[in-house]
Amino acid sequence: MEFNIALLKGDGIGPEIVDSAVAVLEKIGTKFGHSFRFTEYKIGGDAIDATGVPLPQETVDGCLASDSVLLGAVGGPKWDTLPANIRPEKGLLGIRAAMGLYTNLRPAKIYPALADKSPLRADMVKNGFDLLIVRELTGGIYFGDRGRREGKYGPEAYDTEAYSVMEIERIARVAMSAAQKRSGKVISVDKANVLETSRLWREVVHRVAEEYEGVTVEDMLVDNTAQQLVRNPSQFDVLVTTNMFGDILSDEASQITGSIGMLPSASLGDGTRGMYEPIHGSAPKYAGTGRCNPIATILSGAMMLRYSFDLAAEADCIEAAVERALNEGCRTNDIAGPEHRVLTCTEMTQAILDRI
Ligand code: IPM
Ligand code: MG
């Protein structure tokens, strides 16, 4: 089959890690007889430098015309002082909205070979964990009304959280269907002891859950969830939550796997076209040093094959190659122990290619 993939390399280590994933996809194409056509578009700081805006129309058009999008990362100190509407992050939020990608799937699992890299004590991760955070991606406080005004104590700033029934229903459905293919256990994360949006969230999530046979939903407050993730991560399977809570909890979940450099993500809407990106950032201090870990982006490529192109065997093949490389002691800087030779990003990519 033939697929058109838009590449948004972005900033910092973005170009290096996207090149790694492209090399892996090309190898998969050769092995399984598919052709992947890649077209690059600008986003983030890279786009600001070239065009003055973080999300040029050409990028939006190119992504909407593609079969799926692979993104590196955006942002860096160079653009930190720009006004809010032309910051690199605005490009990322903008492309998610323009493509209607309201679902963000962020799996976090611990690889047995890396268990000793987890900051959690060995007895806490001895049962392993394999969880999926389903984060709502185009609503809530990241997209709500915001601004500056005169308040009771003088000048103030505000951001608003709003969720419609429709937005909660559609993300709840994604979580319930995902759970049906896993253990059937969903934890819905909110702050219903304080927030009205959370109270609506709870109501709607439970109503939707009734339509799904074999699925049970339990509610957990977000502060408690943050605790439970570091106390007993094995208790979780599917978590569903709002944009901001999902942003925060997914970083926490990634850290307990041992390295944020390992975690892929998929952003999806109603169709099959999605955007795939590592959950880590642009790590500007590692840009150009070869010290970054390409695995999160390579695994994002695998998620693209699985979720957008329905190529499960091909995705399995990438995931197995990554696991084999780890089992055989291949390590980038972020996951190496004293006994390992540290591989560069290119060497790790080659190690994975060799195992495909
Ligand atoms: C993420 C990032 C983004 C987000 C930022 C860069 C806008 O933190 O993908 O988790 O908050 O969604
Ligand atoms: Mg984040």
CSV table of C-alpha atoms and ligand atoms in Angstrom, one decimal:
chain,number,residue,atom,x,y,z
A,1,MET,CA,0.0,0.0,0.0
A,2,GLU,CA,1.0,3.6,-0.5
A,3,PHE,CA,0.8,6.3,2.3
A,4,ASN,CA,1.6,10.0,2.3
A,5,ILE,CA,3.1,11.1,5.6
A,6,ALA,CA,3.6,14.8,6.5
A,7,LEU,CA,6.7,15.4,8.6
A,8,LEU,CA,6.8,18.2,11.1
A,9,LYS,CA,10.3,18.0,12.4
A,10,GLY,CA,10.1,21.2,14.5
A,11,ASP,CA,12.8,22.3,16.9
A,12,GLY,CA,15.7,21.1,19.0
A,13,ILE,CA,16.1,17.4,18.7
A,14,GLY,CA,13.0,17.2,16.5
A,15,PRO,CA,14.9,16.8,13.2
A,16,GLU,CA,17.1,14.0,14.5
A,17,ILE,CA,14.4,11.9,16.1
A,18,VAL,CA,12.1,12.3,13.1
A,19,ASP,CA,14.9,11.2,10.7
A,20,SER,CA,15.3,8.1,12.9
A,21,ALA,CA,11.6,7.2,12.7
A,22,VAL,CA,11.6,7.8,8.9
A,23,ALA,CA,14.5,5.4,8.5
A,24,VAL,CA,12.6,2.8,10.5
A,25,LEU,CA,9.4,3.3,8.4
A,26,GLU,CA,11.4,3.0,5.2
A,27,LYS,CA,12.9,-0.3,6.3
A,28,ILE,CA,9.4,-1.5,7.2
A,29,GLY,CA,8.1,-0.4,3.8
A,30,THR,CA,10.8,-2.4,2.1
A,31,LYS,CA,10.2,-5.5,4.2
A,32,PHE,CA,6.4,-5.5,3.9
A,33,GLY,CA,6.0,-4.0,0.5
A,34,HIS,CA,4.5,-0.6,1.3
A,35,SER,CA,5.6,2.8,0.0
A,36,PHE,CA,5.7,5.7,2.4
A,37,ARG,CA,6.0,9.2,0.8
A,38,PHE,CA,7.3,11.9,3.1
A,39,THR,CA,6.7,15.6,2.8
A,40,GLU,CA,8.2,18.1,5.2
A,41,TYR,CA,6.4,21.1,6.6
A,42,LYS,CA,7.4,23.7,9.1
A,43,ILE,CA,6.0,24.2,12.6
A,44,GLY,CA,7.0,25.8,15.9
A,45,GLY,CA,10.2,27.9,16.2
A,46,ASP,CA,11.4,26.6,12.9
A,47,ALA,CA,8.3,28.0,11.2
A,48,ILE,CA,8.6,31.3,13.2
A,49,ASP,CA,12.1,31.8,11.9
A,50,ALA,CA,11.1,31.1,8.3
A,51,THR,CA,7.7,32.7,8.1
A,52,GLY,CA,7.0,34.7,11.3
A,53,VAL,CA,4.2,32.4,12.5
A,54,PRO,CA,4.3,29.0,14.3
A,55,LEU,CA,1.8,27.3,12.1
A,56,PRO,CA,1.8,28.5,8.4
A,57,GLN,CA,-1.3,27.8,6.4
A,58,GLU,CA,0.8,25.6,4.1
A,59,THR,CA,1.5,23.3,7.0
A,60,VAL,CA,-2.1,23.0,7.9
A,61,ASP,CA,-3.0,22.3,4.2
A,62,GLY,CA,-0.2,19.7,3.9
A,63,CYS,CA,-1.3,17.9,7.1
A,64,LEU,CA,-4.9,17.8,6.0
A,65,ALA,CA,-3.9,16.4,2.6
A,66,SER,CA,-1.7,13.7,4.1
A,67,ASP,CA,-2.7,10.2,5.4
A,68,SER,CA,-1.0,11.0,8.7
A,69,VAL,CA,1.5,13.3,10.4
A,70,LEU,CA,4.7,12.5,12.3
A,71,LEU,CA,5.9,15.3,14.5
A,72,GLY,CA,9.2,15.8,16.4
A,73,ALA,CA,8.9,18.5,19.0
A,74,VAL,CA,8.5,22.2,19.2
A,75,GLY,CA,9.9,25.1,21.3
A,76,GLY,CA,13.1,26.3,22.8
A,77,PRO,CA,14.6,29.2,24.8
A,78,LYS,CA,15.1,31.2,21.6
A,79,TRP,CA,11.4,31.8,21.2
A,80,ASP,CA,10.4,31.9,24.9
A,81,THR,CA,10.0,35.7,25.0
A,82,LEU,CA,7.7,36.0,22.0
A,83,PRO,CA,4.1,37.1,22.6
A,84,ALA,CA,1.7,34.2,23.4
A,85,ASN,CA,0.0,34.1,20.1
A,86,ILE,CA,3.2,33.4,18.1
A,87,ARG,CA,5.0,31.0,20.5
A,88,PRO,CA,6.0,27.6,19.1
A,89,GLU,CA,3.6,25.8,21.4
A,90,LYS,CA,0.7,27.7,19.7
A,91,GLY,CA,1.7,25.9,16.5
A,92,LEU,CA,1.2,22.5,18.2
A,93,LEU,CA,-2.1,23.4,19.8
A,94,GLY,CA,-3.2,24.9,16.5
A,95,ILE,CA,-2.4,21.8,14.3
A,96,ARG,CA,-4.2,19.6,16.8
A,97,ALA,CA,-7.3,21.8,16.6
A,98,ALA,CA,-7.1,22.3,12.8
A,99,MET,CA,-7.0,18.5,12.3
A,100,GLY,CA,-9.8,17.9,14.9
A,101,LEU,CA,-7.5,15.6,17.0
A,102,TYR,CA,-9.5,15.5,20.2
A,103,THR,CA,-8.1,12.2,21.4
A,104,ASN,CA,-4.6,11.7,22.7
A,105,LEU,CA,-3.4,8.2,23.5
A,106,ARG,CA,-0.4,8.0,25.7
A,107,PRO,CA,0.6,4.5,26.6
A,108,ALA,CA,3.2,4.1,29.4
A,109,LYS,CA,4.7,0.7,30.1
A,110,ILE,CA,7.8,-0.4,31.9
A,111,TYR,CA,10.2,-2.6,29.9
A,112,PRO,CA,11.7,-5.4,32.0
A,113,ALA,CA,15.2,-4.5,30.7
A,114,LEU,CA,14.8,-0.9,32.0
A,115,ALA,CA,13.0,-1.6,35.3
A,116,ASP,CA,16.1,-0.5,37.2
A,117,LYS,CA,16.0,2.9,35.5
A,118,SER,CA,12.6,3.6,37.1
A,119,PRO,CA,13.0,6.1,40.0
A,120,LEU,CA,10.5,3.9,41.9
A,121,ARG,CA,11.8,1.3,44.3
A,122,ALA,CA,12.1,-2.2,42.8
A,123,ASP,CA,9.3,-3.6,44.9
A,124,MET,CA,6.9,-1.0,43.6
A,125,VAL,CA,7.5,-1.9,40.0
A,126,LYS,CA,8.0,-5.6,40.4
A,127,ASN,CA,4.6,-6.4,38.9
A,128,GLY,CA,5.4,-4.1,36.0
A,129,PHE,CA,2.8,-1.8,34.5
A,130,ASP,CA,1.2,-1.1,31.2
A,131,LEU,CA,-1.2,1.8,31.2
A,132,LEU,CA,-2.9,4.0,28.7
A,133,ILE,CA,-3.7,7.6,29.3
A,134,VAL,CA,-6.6,8.8,27.2
A,135,ARG,CA,-6.3,12.6,27.2
A,136,GLU,CA,-8.8,15.0,25.8
A,137,LEU,CA,-6.8,17.1,23.5
A,138,THR,CA,-8.8,20.0,21.9
A,139,GLY,CA,-10.9,21.3,24.8
A,140,GLY,CA,-10.7,22.5,28.4
A,141,ILE,CA,-8.5,25.1,29.8
A,142,TYR,CA,-5.8,25.0,27.1
A,143,PHE,CA,-8.4,26.2,24.6
A,144,GLY,CA,-10.7,28.2,26.9
A,145,ASP,CA,-11.2,32.0,27.1
A,146,ARG,CA,-8.2,33.7,28.6
A,147,GLY,CA,-6.9,37.2,29.1
A,148,ARG,CA,-5.9,40.0,31.3
A,149,ARG,CA,-8.2,42.3,33.2
A,150,GLU,CA,-8.5,44.5,36.2
A,151,GLY,CA,-9.5,42.4,39.2
A,152,LYS,CA,-10.2,42.9,42.9
A,153,TYR,CA,-6.5,43.2,43.7
A,154,GLY,CA,-5.5,45.1,40.6
A,155,PRO,CA,-4.3,43.6,37.3
A,156,GLU,CA,-5.0,39.9,36.9
A,157,ALA,CA,-4.9,37.1,34.4
A,158,TYR,CA,-7.4,34.3,33.8
A,159,ASP,CA,-7.8,31.1,31.9
A,160,THR,CA,-11.1,29.2,31.7
A,161,GLU,CA,-12.0,25.5,31.7
A,162,ALA,CA,-15.1,24.6,29.9
A,163,TYR,CA,-16.3,21.2,28.6
A,164,SER,CA,-19.4,20.4,26.6
A,165,VAL,CA,-21.3,17.2,27.0
A,166,MET,CA,-20.4,16.4,23.4
A,167,GLU,CA,-16.7,16.7,24.1
A,168,ILE,CA,-16.9,14.5,27.1
A,169,GLU,CA,-19.0,11.9,25.4
A,170,ARG,CA,-16.7,11.5,22.5
A,171,ILE,CA,-13.5,11.1,24.5
A,172,ALA,CA,-15.3,8.8,27.0
A,173,ARG,CA,-16.3,6.5,24.0
A,174,VAL,CA,-12.6,6.3,22.9
A,175,ALA,CA,-11.6,5.3,26.5
A,176,MET,CA,-14.4,2.7,26.7
A,177,SER,CA,-13.6,1.1,23.4
A,178,ALA,CA,-9.9,1.0,24.3
A,179,ALA,CA,-10.8,-0.7,27.6
A,180,GLN,CA,-12.9,-3.3,25.9
A,181,LYS,CA,-9.7,-4.4,24.1
A,182,ARG,CA,-7.7,-4.4,27.3
A,183,SER,CA,-8.8,-5.3,30.9
A,184,GLY,CA,-12.2,-3.5,30.8
A,185,LYS,CA,-11.1,-1.3,33.7
A,186,VAL,CA,-11.3,2.5,33.3
A,187,ILE,CA,-10.3,5.1,35.8
A,188,SER,CA,-11.8,8.5,35.1
A,189,VAL,CA,-9.7,11.3,36.6
A,190,ASP,CA,-11.2,14.6,37.6
A,191,LYS,CA,-11.4,17.1,40.4
A,192,ALA,CA,-15.1,16.8,41.1
A,193,ASN,CA,-14.8,17.9,44.7
A,194,VAL,CA,-14.1,21.4,43.4
A,195,LEU,CA,-14.8,21.8,39.7
A,196,GLU,CA,-18.1,22.0,38.0
A,197,THR,CA,-16.6,20.8,34.7
A,198,SER,CA,-15.5,17.7,36.6
A,199,ARG,CA,-19.0,17.1,38.0
A,200,LEU,CA,-20.3,17.1,34.4
A,201,TRP,CA,-17.4,15.0,33.3
A,202,ARG,CA,-18.3,12.3,35.9
A,203,GLU,CA,-22.0,12.2,35.0
A,204,VAL,CA,-21.3,11.9,31.3
A,205,VAL,CA,-18.5,9.4,31.6
A,206,HIS,CA,-20.7,7.1,33.6
A,207,ARG,CA,-23.6,7.4,31.3
A,208,VAL,CA,-21.4,6.5,28.3
A,209,ALA,CA,-19.9,3.6,30.1
A,210,GLU,CA,-23.3,1.9,30.4
A,211,GLU,CA,-23.3,1.5,26.6
A,212,TYR,CA,-20.1,-0.6,26.8
A,213,GLU,CA,-20.4,-4.2,27.9
A,214,GLY,CA,-17.7,-5.5,30.1
A,215,VAL,CA,-16.3,-2.1,31.0
A,216,THR,CA,-16.3,-0.7,34.6
A,217,VAL,CA,-15.5,2.9,35.4
A,218,GLU,CA,-14.2,4.2,38.7
A,219,ASP,CA,-13.6,7.8,39.5
A,220,MET,CA,-10.3,9.1,41.0
A,221,LEU,CA,-9.5,12.6,42.0
A,222,VAL,CA,-6.5,14.0,40.1
A,223,ASP,CA,-4.4,14.7,43.2
A,224,ASN,CA,-5.0,11.2,44.4
A,225,THR,CA,-4.1,9.8,41.0
A,226,ALA,CA,-0.8,11.7,41.0
A,227,GLN,CA,0.0,9.9,44.3
A,228,GLN,CA,-1.3,6.5,43.2
A,229,LEU,CA,0.9,6.6,40.1
A,230,VAL,CA,4.0,6.6,42.2
A,231,ARG,CA,2.7,4.4,44.9
A,232,ASN,CA,1.2,1.5,42.9
A,233,PRO,CA,1.2,2.0,39.1
A,234,SER,CA,0.3,-1.6,38.4
A,235,GLN,CA,-3.3,-0.8,39.6
A,236,PHE,CA,-4.0,1.2,36.4
A,237,ASP,CA,-5.0,0.1,32.9
A,238,VAL,CA,-7.0,2.8,31.0
A,239,LEU,CA,-7.2,6.3,32.5
A,240,VAL,CA,-9.4,9.0,30.8
A,241,THR,CA,-9.1,12.6,31.7
A,242,THR,CA,-9.1,16.2,30.6
A,243,ASN,CA,-6.5,18.1,28.5
A,244,MET,CA,-4.6,19.6,31.4
A,245,PHE,CA,-4.8,16.7,33.8
A,246,GLY,CA,-3.7,14.4,31.0
A,247,ASP,CA,-0.8,16.6,30.1
A,248,ILE,CA,0.5,16.5,33.7
A,249,LEU,CA,-0.2,12.9,34.5
A,250,SER,CA,1.3,11.6,31.3
A,251,ASP,CA,4.6,13.3,32.1
A,252,GLU,CA,4.5,11.7,35.6
A,253,ALA,CA,3.6,8.3,34.1
A,254,SER,CA,6.5,8.5,31.6
A,255,GLN,CA,9.0,9.4,34.3
A,256,ILE,CA,8.2,6.2,36.3
A,257,THR,CA,8.9,4.1,33.2
A,258,GLY,CA,12.6,5.1,33.5
A,259,SER,CA,12.8,7.7,30.8
A,260,ILE,CA,10.6,10.2,29.1
A,261,GLY,CA,12.6,9.4,26.0
A,262,MET,CA,10.7,6.1,25.5
A,263,LEU,CA,7.1,7.2,25.3
A,264,PRO,CA,5.1,7.6,22.0
A,265,SER,CA,1.7,9.1,21.5
A,266,ALA,CA,-1.1,9.2,19.0
A,267,SER,CA,-3.5,12.0,18.4
A,268,LEU,CA,-6.7,11.1,16.6
A,269,GLY,CA,-10.0,12.5,15.5
A,270,ASP,CA,-13.0,10.9,13.9
A,271,GLY,CA,-11.3,9.6,10.8
A,272,THR,CA,-8.1,7.5,10.4
A,273,ARG,CA,-5.8,10.5,9.9
A,274,GLY,CA,-3.8,11.2,13.0
A,275,MET,CA,-0.7,12.9,14.3
A,276,TYR,CA,2.0,10.9,16.1
A,277,GLU,CA,4.7,12.4,18.3
A,278,PRO,CA,6.9,11.5,21.2
A,279,ILE,CA,5.5,12.9,24.5
A,280,HIS,CA,8.9,14.5,25.4
A,281,GLY,CA,9.8,18.0,24.3
A,282,SER,CA,12.5,19.5,22.0
A,283,ALA,CA,15.3,19.1,24.6
A,284,PRO,CA,17.3,22.1,23.1
A,285,LYS,CA,20.4,21.4,25.1
A,286,TYR,CA,20.8,18.0,23.4
A,287,ALA,CA,20.1,19.3,19.9
A,288,GLY,CA,22.9,18.4,17.5
A,289,THR,CA,24.9,16.4,20.2
A,290,GLY,CA,23.6,13.0,19.1
A,291,ARG,CA,22.7,12.4,22.8
A,292,CYS,CA,18.9,12.0,22.3
A,293,ASN,CA,16.8,8.8,22.4
A,294,PRO,CA,14.9,8.2,19.1
A,295,ILE,CA,12.8,5.4,20.6
A,296,ALA,CA,9.7,7.5,21.5
A,297,THR,CA,9.5,8.8,18.0
A,298,ILE,CA,10.2,5.4,16.4
A,299,LEU,CA,7.4,3.9,18.6
A,300,SER,CA,5.2,6.8,17.5
A,301,GLY,CA,5.8,5.6,13.9
A,302,ALA,CA,4.6,2.2,15.0
A,303,MET,CA,1.5,3.7,16.5
A,304,MET,CA,0.8,5.4,13.2
A,305,LEU,CA,1.0,2.0,11.4
A,306,ARG,CA,-1.4,0.5,13.9
A,307,TYR,CA,-4.0,3.2,14.4
A,308,SER,CA,-4.0,5.1,11.1
A,309,PHE,CA,-3.0,2.5,8.5
A,310,ASP,CA,-4.3,-0.7,10.2
A,311,LEU,CA,-0.9,-2.4,9.8
A,312,ALA,CA,-0.7,-4.3,13.0
A,313,ALA,CA,2.0,-6.8,12.0
A,314,GLU,CA,4.3,-4.0,10.8
A,315,ALA,CA,3.7,-2.1,14.1
A,316,ASP,CA,4.5,-5.3,16.1
A,317,CYS,CA,7.7,-5.7,14.1
A,318,ILE,CA,8.9,-2.3,15.1
A,319,GLU,CA,8.0,-2.7,18.8
A,320,ALA,CA,9.6,-6.1,18.9
A,321,ALA,CA,12.8,-4.7,17.4
A,322,VAL,CA,12.9,-2.0,20.0
A,323,GLU,CA,12.4,-4.5,22.8
A,324,ARG,CA,15.1,-6.8,21.4
A,325,ALA,CA,17.6,-3.9,21.2
A,326,LEU,CA,16.9,-3.0,24.8
A,327,ASN,CA,17.1,-6.7,25.9
A,328,GLU,CA,20.5,-6.9,24.1
A,329,GLY,CA,21.8,-4.0,26.1
A,330,CYS,CA,21.5,-1.1,23.5
A,331,ARG,CA,21.2,2.1,25.5
A,332,THR,CA,21.2,5.8,24.8
A,333,ASN,CA,22.4,8.2,27.4
A,334,ASP,CA,19.1,8.6,29.2
A,335,ILE,CA,18.6,4.9,29.8
A,336,ALA,CA,22.3,3.7,30.2
A,337,GLY,CA,23.8,2.3,33.3
A,338,PRO,CA,27.5,2.3,34.2
A,339,GLU,CA,27.8,-1.1,32.5
A,340,HIS,CA,26.6,0.1,29.1
A,341,ARG,CA,28.3,1.8,26.2
A,342,VAL,CA,26.2,4.9,25.4
A,343,LEU,CA,24.9,4.9,21.9
A,344,THR,CA,24.2,8.0,19.9
A,345,CYS,CA,20.8,8.6,18.4
A,346,THR,CA,22.0,7.4,15.1
A,347,GLU,CA,23.6,4.3,16.6
A,348,MET,CA,20.4,3.4,18.5
A,349,THR,CA,18.4,3.9,15.3
A,350,GLN,CA,20.8,1.5,13.5
A,351,ALA,CA,20.6,-1.0,16.3
A,352,ILE,CA,16.8,-1.1,15.8
A,353,LEU,CA,17.0,-1.2,12.0
A,354,ASP,CA,19.3,-4.2,12.3
A,355,ARG,CA,16.7,-6.0,14.3
A,356,ILE,CA,13.8,-5.4,11.9
B,1,IPM,C1,2.4,17.9,25.4
B,1,IPM,C2,3.1,19.3,25.5
B,1,IPM,C3,2.1,20.3,24.9
B,1,IPM,C4,0.8,20.2,25.6
B,1,IPM,C5,2.7,21.7,24.9
B,1,IPM,C6,4.0,21.8,24.3
B,1,IPM,C7,1.7,22.7,24.3
B,1,IPM,O1,3.3,19.5,26.9
B,1,IPM,O2,2.2,17.5,24.2
B,1,IPM,O3,2.2,17.3,26.4
B,1,IPM,O4,0.6,20.7,26.7
B,1,IPM,O5,0.0,19.5,25.1
B,2,MG,MG,3.0,17.9,28.1
